[in-house]
Structure formats: structure tokens, C-alpha cells
GROMACS .gro file of C-alpha atoms in nm:
model
  367
    1UNK     CA    1  14.201  11.491   9.900
    2UNK     CA    2  13.841  11.515   9.778
    3UNK     CA    3  13.734  11.795   9.548
    4UNK     CA    4  13.374  11.906   9.507
    5UNK     CA    5  13.246  11.921   9.151
    6UNK     CA    6  12.913  12.053   9.027
    7UNK     CA    7  12.658  11.957   8.764
    8UNK     CA    8  12.337  12.122   8.641
    9UNK     CA    9  12.039  11.946   8.798
   10UNK     CA   10  11.679  11.983   8.913
   11UNK     CA   11  11.485  11.831   9.201
   12UNK     CA   12  11.128  11.714   9.146
   13UNK     CA   13  10.847  11.554   9.333
   14UNK     CA   14  10.679  11.299   9.111
   15UNK     CA   15  10.366  11.136   9.254
   16UNK     CA   16  10.462  11.018   9.602
   17UNK     CA   17  10.838  11.013   9.536
   18UNK     CA   18  11.122  11.262   9.486
   19UNK     CA   19  11.431  11.247   9.265
   20UNK     CA   20  11.725  11.445   9.133
   21UNK     CA   21  11.696  11.501   8.756
   22UNK     CA   22  11.988  11.535   8.516
   23UNK     CA   23  11.993  11.607   8.144
   24UNK     CA   24  12.192  11.327   7.986
   25UNK     CA   25  12.406  11.576   7.793
   26UNK     CA   26  12.527  11.727   8.124
   27UNK     CA   27  12.657  11.395   8.261
   28UNK     CA   28  12.998  11.243   8.177
   29UNK     CA   29  12.997  11.045   7.853
   30UNK     CA   30  13.142  10.744   8.035
   31UNK     CA   31  12.832  10.580   8.185
   32UNK     CA   32  13.056  10.376   8.417
   33UNK     CA   33  13.145  10.697   8.602
   34UNK     CA   34  12.783  10.775   8.689
   35UNK     CA   35  12.737  10.546   8.990
   36UNK     CA   36  12.967  10.726   9.238
   37UNK     CA   37  12.821  11.062   9.130
   38UNK     CA   38  12.464  10.947   9.191
   39UNK     CA   39  12.547  10.786   9.527
   40UNK     CA   40  12.718  11.101   9.654
   41UNK     CA   41  12.443  11.331   9.526
   42UNK     CA   42  12.178  11.127   9.709
   43UNK     CA   43  12.389  11.085  10.024
   44UNK     CA   44  12.455  10.714  10.017
   45UNK     CA   45  12.549  10.471  10.133
   46UNK     CA   46  12.464  10.597  10.482
   47UNK     CA   47  12.502  10.347  10.770
   48UNK     CA   48  12.276  10.574  10.977
   49UNK     CA   49  12.000  10.542  10.716
   50UNK     CA   50  11.925  10.916  10.696
   51UNK     CA   51  12.119  11.033  10.386
   52UNK     CA   52  12.189  11.365  10.559
   53UNK     CA   53  12.490  11.435  10.336
   54UNK     CA   54  12.278  11.435  10.020
   55UNK     CA   55  11.927  11.482   9.885
   56UNK     CA   56  11.790  11.139   9.972
   57UNK     CA   57  11.531  11.101  10.244
   58UNK     CA   58  11.637  10.777  10.410
   59UNK     CA   59  11.372  10.561  10.238
   60UNK     CA   60  11.362  10.396   9.897
   61UNK     CA   61  11.094  10.628   9.753
   62UNK     CA   62  11.321  10.929   9.815
   63UNK     CA   63  11.651  10.774   9.702
   64UNK     CA   64  11.622  10.812   9.326
   65UNK     CA   65  11.789  10.963   9.020
   66UNK     CA   66  11.635  11.033   8.678
   67UNK     CA   67  11.820  11.105   8.353
   68UNK     CA   68  11.639  11.256   8.054
   69UNK     CA   69  11.776  11.324   7.706
   70UNK     CA   70  11.682  11.347   7.340
   71UNK     CA   71  11.557  11.012   7.215
   72UNK     CA   72  11.670  10.803   6.919
   73UNK     CA   73  11.357  10.590   6.952
   74UNK     CA   74  11.131  10.645   6.648
   75UNK     CA   75  10.815  10.668   6.862
   76UNK     CA   76  10.948  10.885   7.147
   77UNK     CA   77  11.051  11.244   7.214
   78UNK     CA   78  11.289  11.178   7.504
   79UNK     CA   79  11.475  10.891   7.667
   80UNK     CA   80  11.422  10.848   8.041
   81UNK     CA   81  11.649  10.636   8.258
   82UNK     CA   82  11.551  10.565   8.618
   83UNK     CA   83  11.808  10.481   8.885
   84UNK     CA   84  11.721  10.345   9.230
   85UNK     CA   85  11.991  10.383   9.498
   86UNK     CA   86  12.041  10.195   9.821
   87UNK     CA   87  12.009  10.386  10.147
   88UNK     CA   88  12.252  10.190  10.367
   89UNK     CA   89  12.421   9.988  10.092
   90UNK     CA   90  12.605  10.110   9.777
   91UNK     CA   91  12.339   9.963   9.548
   92UNK     CA   92  12.278  10.134   9.213
   93UNK     CA   93  11.992   9.969   9.023
   94UNK     CA   94  11.908  10.045   8.658
   95UNK     CA   95  11.683   9.741   8.616
   96UNK     CA   96  11.334   9.886   8.670
   97UNK     CA   97  11.105  10.180   8.602
   98UNK     CA   98  10.942  10.418   8.853
   99UNK     CA   99  10.588  10.515   8.767
  100UNK     CA  100  10.582  10.798   9.021
  101UNK     CA  101  10.893  10.972   8.890
  102UNK     CA  102  10.797  10.926   8.526
  103UNK     CA  103  10.512  11.169   8.601
  104UNK     CA  104  10.783  11.437   8.633
  105UNK     CA  105  10.981  11.332   8.324
  106UNK     CA  106  10.747  11.508   8.081
  107UNK     CA  107  10.741  11.839   8.273
  108UNK     CA  108  11.121  11.818   8.312
  109UNK     CA  109  11.159  11.768   7.936
  110UNK     CA  110  10.950  12.081   7.873
  111UNK     CA  111  11.112  12.284   8.152
  112UNK     CA  112  11.459  12.191   8.021
  113UNK     CA  113  11.362  12.269   7.661
  114UNK     CA  114  11.431  11.915   7.549
  115UNK     CA  115  11.077  11.929   7.409
  116UNK     CA  116  10.937  12.245   7.251
  117UNK     CA  117  10.575  12.343   7.313
  118UNK     CA  118  10.379  12.579   7.088
  119UNK     CA  119  10.313  12.920   7.244
  120UNK     CA  120   9.937  12.879   7.195
  121UNK     CA  121   9.920  12.522   7.332
  122UNK     CA  122   9.713  12.455   7.642
  123UNK     CA  123   9.842  12.099   7.683
  124UNK     CA  124  10.171  11.924   7.619
  125UNK     CA  125  10.207  11.561   7.516
  126UNK     CA  126  10.549  11.404   7.563
  127UNK     CA  127  10.632  11.051   7.449
  128UNK     CA  128  10.884  10.906   7.693
  129UNK     CA  129  11.101  10.605   7.611
  130UNK     CA  130  11.193  10.430   7.935
  131UNK     CA  131  11.538  10.284   7.867
  132UNK     CA  132  11.511  10.051   8.168
  133UNK     CA  133  11.221   9.855   8.020
  134UNK     CA  134  11.218   9.958   7.652
  135UNK     CA  135  10.857  10.074   7.686
  136UNK     CA  136  10.701  10.406   7.577
  137UNK     CA  137  10.481  10.614   7.808
  138UNK     CA  138  10.278  10.913   7.689
  139UNK     CA  139  10.252  11.198   7.941
  140UNK     CA  140   9.984  11.464   7.888
  141UNK     CA  141   9.964  11.774   8.108
  142UNK     CA  142   9.854  12.142   8.090
  143UNK     CA  143  10.100  12.421   8.009
  144UNK     CA  144  10.090  12.798   7.967
  145UNK     CA  145  10.302  13.039   7.765
  146UNK     CA  146  10.518  13.216   8.023
  147UNK     CA  147  10.579  13.499   7.778
  148UNK     CA  148  10.223  13.608   7.851
  149UNK     CA  149  10.298  13.640   8.224
  150UNK     CA  150  10.530  13.852   8.434
  151UNK     CA  151  10.649  13.554   8.635
  152UNK     CA  152  11.000  13.427   8.538
  153UNK     CA  153  10.928  13.059   8.577
  154UNK     CA  154  10.961  12.757   8.350
  155UNK     CA  155  10.667  12.662   8.129
  156UNK     CA  156  10.511  12.360   8.298
  157UNK     CA  157  10.610  12.462   8.651
  158UNK     CA  158  10.380  12.765   8.637
  159UNK     CA  159  10.067  12.572   8.555
  160UNK     CA  160  10.160  12.295   8.797
  161UNK     CA  161  10.125  12.550   9.076
  162UNK     CA  162   9.793  12.693   8.966
  163UNK     CA  163   9.550  12.400   8.963
  164UNK     CA  164   9.381  12.190   9.230
  165UNK     CA  165   9.419  11.821   9.146
  166UNK     CA  166   9.532  11.607   9.439
  167UNK     CA  167   9.653  11.252   9.496
  168UNK     CA  168   9.651  11.053   9.819
  169UNK     CA  169   9.982  11.062  10.003
  170UNK     CA  170  10.067  11.419   9.892
  171UNK     CA  171   9.939  11.720  10.090
  172UNK     CA  172   9.967  11.975   9.807
  173UNK     CA  173   9.776  12.008   9.479
  174UNK     CA  174   9.912  12.036   9.126
  175UNK     CA  175   9.823  11.979   8.763
  176UNK     CA  176   9.679  11.644   8.663
  177UNK     CA  177   9.931  11.445   8.460
  178UNK     CA  178   9.786  11.163   8.252
  179UNK     CA  179  10.025  10.873   8.200
  180UNK     CA  180   9.944  10.620   7.929
  181UNK     CA  181  10.174  10.319   7.950
  182UNK     CA  182  10.156  10.188   7.592
  183UNK     CA  183  10.174   9.808   7.541
  184UNK     CA  184  10.315   9.773   7.894
  185UNK     CA  185  10.308   9.393   7.921
  186UNK     CA  186  10.641   9.211   7.937
  187UNK     CA  187  10.857   9.503   8.053
  188UNK     CA  188  11.137   9.271   8.171
  189UNK     CA  189  11.032   8.919   8.072
  190UNK     CA  190  10.853   8.977   7.742
  191UNK     CA  191  10.531   8.819   7.870
  192UNK     CA  192  10.221   8.932   8.061
  193UNK     CA  193  10.230   8.605   8.260
  194UNK     CA  194  10.602   8.514   8.263
  195UNK     CA  195  10.560   8.175   8.433
  196UNK     CA  196  10.299   8.068   8.179
  197UNK     CA  197  10.044   8.018   8.458
  198UNK     CA  198   9.791   8.252   8.616
  199UNK     CA  199   9.867   8.119   8.966
  200UNK     CA  200  10.172   7.948   9.114
  201UNK     CA  201  10.265   7.835   9.464
  202UNK     CA  202  10.562   7.957   9.668
  203UNK     CA  203  10.619   7.833  10.024
  204UNK     CA  204  10.267   7.697  10.014
  205UNK     CA  205  10.117   8.038   9.927
  206UNK     CA  206   9.922   8.092   9.602
  207UNK     CA  207  10.055   8.389   9.403
  208UNK     CA  208  10.011   8.549   9.061
  209UNK     CA  209  10.325   8.662   8.877
  210UNK     CA  210  10.254   8.935   8.621
  211UNK     CA  211  10.483   9.168   8.425
  212UNK     CA  212  10.322   9.507   8.353
  213UNK     CA  213  10.556   9.811   8.370
  214UNK     CA  214  10.750   9.608   8.631
  215UNK     CA  215  10.738   9.236   8.719
  216UNK     CA  216  10.522   9.188   9.030
  217UNK     CA  217  10.400   8.899   9.242
  218UNK     CA  218  10.063   8.919   9.420
  219UNK     CA  219   9.957   8.702   9.714
  220UNK     CA  220   9.632   8.717   9.911
  221UNK     CA  221   9.666   8.863  10.260
  222UNK     CA  222   9.437   8.590  10.393
  223UNK     CA  223   9.677   8.321  10.266
  224UNK     CA  224   9.953   8.490  10.466
  225UNK     CA  225   9.738   8.499  10.779
  226UNK     CA  226   9.721   8.879  10.798
  227UNK     CA  227   9.470   9.156  10.733
  228UNK     CA  228   9.489   9.358  10.411
  229UNK     CA  229   9.477   9.689  10.602
  230UNK     CA  230   9.818   9.650  10.771
  231UNK     CA  231  10.021   9.973  10.784
  232UNK     CA  232  10.388   9.976  10.676
  233UNK     CA  233  10.490   9.998  11.043
  234UNK     CA  234  10.275   9.696  11.130
  235UNK     CA  235  10.429   9.502  10.841
  236UNK     CA  236  10.779   9.579  10.968
  237UNK     CA  237  10.680   9.493  11.327
  238UNK     CA  238  10.528   9.158  11.231
  239UNK     CA  239  10.751   8.873  11.355
  240UNK     CA  240  10.793   8.691  11.022
  241UNK     CA  241  10.586   8.856  10.745
  242UNK     CA  242  10.873   9.040  10.575
  243UNK     CA  243  11.086   8.725  10.579
  244UNK     CA  244  10.804   8.522  10.422
  245UNK     CA  245  10.734   8.788  10.159
  246UNK     CA  246  11.102   8.816  10.070
  247UNK     CA  247  11.121   8.438  10.027
  248UNK     CA  248  10.819   8.446   9.795
  249UNK     CA  249  10.963   8.742   9.601
  250UNK     CA  250  11.298   8.569   9.547
  251UNK     CA  251  11.143   8.239   9.440
  252UNK     CA  252  10.912   8.422   9.201
  253UNK     CA  253  11.211   8.616   9.062
  254UNK     CA  254  11.377   8.290   8.967
  255UNK     CA  255  11.054   8.143   8.829
  256UNK     CA  256  10.998   8.437   8.592
  257UNK     CA  257  11.362   8.437   8.481
  258UNK     CA  258  11.498   8.749   8.652
  259UNK     CA  259  11.777   8.553   8.822
  260UNK     CA  260  11.919   8.203   8.833
  261UNK     CA  261  11.905   8.164   9.212
  262UNK     CA  262  11.689   8.321   9.488
  263UNK     CA  263  11.998   8.488   9.636
  264UNK     CA  264  12.066   8.685   9.316
  265UNK     CA  265  11.716   8.828   9.266
  266UNK     CA  266  11.749   9.211   9.255
  267UNK     CA  267  11.659   9.359   9.514
  268UNK     CA  268   9.228  10.295  10.360
  269UNK     CA  269   8.903  10.116  10.415
  270UNK     CA  270   8.773   9.844  10.194
  271UNK     CA  271   8.433  10.011  10.144
  272UNK     CA  272   8.545  10.272   9.888
  273UNK     CA  273   8.799  10.070   9.691
  274UNK     CA  274   8.793   9.759   9.476
  275UNK     CA  275   9.097   9.592   9.630
  276UNK     CA  276   9.338   9.655   9.919
  277UNK     CA  277   9.712   9.625   9.851
  278UNK     CA  278  10.036   9.665  10.042
  279UNK     CA  279  10.364   9.674   9.853
  280UNK     CA  280  10.707   9.546   9.958
  281UNK     CA  281  11.014   9.640   9.751
  282UNK     CA  282  11.368   9.529   9.836
  283UNK     CA  283  11.258   9.453  10.192
  284UNK     CA  284  11.088   9.787  10.261
  285UNK     CA  285  10.708   9.835  10.292
  286UNK     CA  286  10.588  10.130  10.082
  287UNK     CA  287  10.372  10.400  10.238
  288UNK     CA  288  10.187  10.426   9.904
  289UNK     CA  289  10.159  10.170   9.625
  290UNK     CA  290  10.423  10.234   9.353
  291UNK     CA  291  10.266  10.326   9.017
  292UNK     CA  292  10.424  10.034   8.833
  293UNK     CA  293  10.285   9.798   9.096
  294UNK     CA  294   9.941   9.963   9.064
  295UNK     CA  295   9.950   9.912   8.686
  296UNK     CA  296  10.044   9.547   8.727
  297UNK     CA  297   9.774   9.499   8.990
  298UNK     CA  298   9.504   9.661   8.774
  299UNK     CA  299   9.604   9.432   8.488
  300UNK     CA  300   9.605   9.124   8.712
  301UNK     CA  301   9.253   9.217   8.826
  302UNK     CA  302   9.142   9.168   8.465
  303UNK     CA  303   9.306   8.824   8.434
  304UNK     CA  304   9.043   8.572   8.534
  305UNK     CA  305   9.160   8.325   8.797
  306UNK     CA  306   9.447   8.539   8.928
  307UNK     CA  307   9.491   8.600   9.300
  308UNK     CA  308   9.397   8.965   9.244
  309UNK     CA  309   9.083   8.897   9.039
  310UNK     CA  310   8.977   8.649   9.308
  311UNK     CA  311   8.956   8.920   9.577
  312UNK     CA  312   8.880   9.236   9.372
  313UNK     CA  313   8.528   9.382   9.377
  314UNK     CA  314   8.304   9.257   9.098
  315UNK     CA  315   8.119   9.594   9.102
  316UNK     CA  316   8.390   9.863   9.051
  317UNK     CA  317   8.370  10.184   9.253
  318UNK     CA  318   8.459  10.377   8.935
  319UNK     CA  319   8.394  10.233   8.589
  320UNK     CA  320   8.711  10.403   8.460
  321UNK     CA  321   8.931  10.141   8.625
  322UNK     CA  322   9.016   9.965   8.949
  323UNK     CA  323   9.035  10.163   9.275
  324UNK     CA  324   9.327  10.041   9.486
  325UNK     CA  325   9.341  10.112   9.859
  326UNK     CA  326   9.700  10.153   9.981
  327UNK     CA  327   9.859  10.261  10.310
  328UNK     CA  328   9.820  10.634  10.231
  329UNK     CA  329   9.485  10.638  10.053
  330UNK     CA  330   9.342  10.531   9.716
  331UNK     CA  331   9.450  10.533   9.352
  332UNK     CA  332   9.246  10.475   9.035
  333UNK     CA  333   9.421  10.280   8.759
  334UNK     CA  334   9.290  10.163   8.423
  335UNK     CA  335   9.395   9.863   8.211
  336UNK     CA  336   9.273   9.817   7.851
  337UNK     CA  337   9.288   9.489   7.661
  338UNK     CA  338   9.229   9.469   7.285
  339UNK     CA  339   8.995   9.224   7.110
  340UNK     CA  340   9.277   8.967   7.091
  341UNK     CA  341   9.325   8.973   7.466
  342UNK     CA  342   9.656   9.165   7.453
  343UNK     CA  343   9.717   9.446   7.703
  344UNK     CA  344   9.713   9.763   7.489
  345UNK     CA  345   9.754  10.033   7.756
  346UNK     CA  346   9.744  10.104   8.126
  347UNK     CA  347   9.658  10.453   8.250
  348UNK     CA  348   9.708  10.642   8.574
  349UNK     CA  349   9.681  11.006   8.683
  350UNK     CA  350   9.950  11.169   8.898
  351UNK     CA  351  10.093  11.510   8.988
  352UNK     CA  352  10.447  11.647   8.994
  353UNK     CA  353  10.627  11.967   9.093
  354UNK     CA  354  10.968  12.116   9.028
  355UNK     CA  355  11.123  12.194   9.367
  356UNK     CA  356  11.448  12.355   9.255
  357UNK     CA  357  11.686  12.390   8.964
  358UNK     CA  358  12.050  12.489   8.966
  359UNK     CA  359  12.382  12.312   9.025
  360UNK     CA  360  12.430  12.015   9.254
  361UNK     CA  361  12.763  11.930   9.420
  362UNK     CA  362  12.930  11.591   9.452
  363UNK     CA  363  13.265  11.481   9.590
  364UNK     CA  364  13.512  11.346   9.336
  365UNK     CA  365  13.680  11.052   9.508
  366UNK     CA  366  13.928  11.004   9.222
  367UNK     CA  367  14.131  11.314   9.314
   0.00000   0.00000   0.00000
């Protein structure tokens, strides 16, 4: 027999993704028991690829879990753990960060009273320690004191509904959330350029491996014999592009030290942007560039001789950073290097919204 159990939870849109949020204190103390809970909550694995029996959406950007709790890190207010779940396979991955969902981690921390905000504050600043990468991200966003209103709604959620900032890929508007990724280089490998070279060659294709927020590998579309404006559907329909990209990804994963063999590597128009990019993650083309990939790409654009710098506009559309054209629109990302050449911070602006809060049910297979 299977018995349904329940846990307090919230559901957020963060950037162009969605995830179920848990407070760490509400989860079982035994971390090893988390995986089956998360898989059942999200509705996976689902051989039909739809995740109808849970809150996933059948694609990687909607199959996510976030855990937030009080931090022991001396420079952070909360700990944030990101979990990516397979859609058709029982994969539970704690190895990377999600820049889109981290935009909701600060508002969740305020909404859940993990972080207290002064009643007269107009903005909240939450320092978030990402346990997946060991890096700290500072989220800054507007808030209001709900005691001054008649609306029974959590602090940040109210203001998130009352402003008109928008991002490409999301139809609605919300408050602008500033994310400063502090000293983001070397999130997994400890180095900005983990191979020691600006450019390497994989299957005869030149590529730049760079580790900013997440390790990424960038190859020129022209070297792959395709156009940079391909849609995700066109990428999937191409006879061999995904296979070639996966081969490059796996070889690069070994080269930067993420795995010992390739088999074990974890899984717009050009006129108004500085560079066009299409992102592939675990075999799936993204409909919008993931934030961590955008941060890595903006940093690579500042590394002379890299494959990104080679094709990026020399006259930026916006002096604040690099404008990236992705399959759903554009995104502006900044990368700041100090006088010693070290990457000091990477910045991006996103939006987020709390969709519901309450109790979520999962089936306990152990009974």
C-alpha cells in the first residue's frame, strides 16, 4: 500500500523556470530520503514525458526543486540548494546551480520569514549561499510593509505584483530582482578557465570552456555548420547537431575534470544584440538561455581570444553589459573584472512570482 504524506511548500516562477520550494527545516533530517519525495512531488520519472502526476511541466526548466534554510555561512543569510530532476528518468542532480530559480530564493526567504525585513524598508537585500557551488549571490528587490495594507499577502509577493518590469520569455510583469553573483569564477572546478587554455578543440570544433556560476562550453555556430538563429525545435529536428553537441559536451566535461570518462559526465535577430546563443543542457535545447549560462557567456565575451569574444559585437548595444539573443528574446548580463584580471562579480536582472503556498502531497513508497 502507498500512503500520501504532506509537507509545507510553495510554488514559484523564477525567471523563465518554475520550481517547488521547501524550507529545509520542514524536510526530513535524513537527506538520503529526499530523492523519492522530490521525484514524486514533481511527477517523475514519467515515461510519457508529461509529469501529469506532479508539478513538473515535462521539460527540464520546469522539473526543479529548491530548498532554502538558515545559513551557517559567515557571509550569507540563507542556504539555497537547487535540485534538477529528470523527466523520463529517475535522475536527481544536486551538482549545479540554477540562475533563474535563484531569483525566487530571496523573495521566498522573506515570504517564509527566514529573513526579516524592516517595516520601513523599501528594498530587501538577501545574501544567498548556493550549497551546490559554494558561491554567494546577493539578491536585491523591492518590498512593502503589508501591515500598511488591507491585503493579506506575504511581504515580497505584494510588491512583485504591482510593478511593470518584464523579461523576454515571460508574458507577465513583476518586480525587478537584481542578482549579483559574487566572485563567481570556478563554481565547480576552482578556475575561470579550467582547461588552462582559452580555446580547445573537440571533434575538430574550436570551443571555449569557462566556469562561471556553472561550467559551460561555447562553440561557434559557423564551426558547426549551422545558423545562430536556430530555434529549439530546429535544433532537435537537425539530423546530427544534438549528437555532435553532446559529444563535445562530454569531452569537455572530462577535460575540465567533471568526470573521468565521457560516459560519466553529468548530464531574436542579431541587429539588437551583441551575440546570439542557443543552449543545450542534458540533451535538451532551452527555449531561453539559462542564467548561469548567460553569466558564463558574458564572462567569456570579456576573455580575449575566446570563441565568444571572437563573434561578439565590439560595439555593445548597452554599455552596462553584453546583450545576448536567445530563442525567446534578449537578456542583458554584466561581468566585472578587477584590476588584477580576476572576475569580481556578474550581474543579471530577473523577475519572480509566488504562485501558491500550502501543503504538497507525495506518495510514501516505504509503507
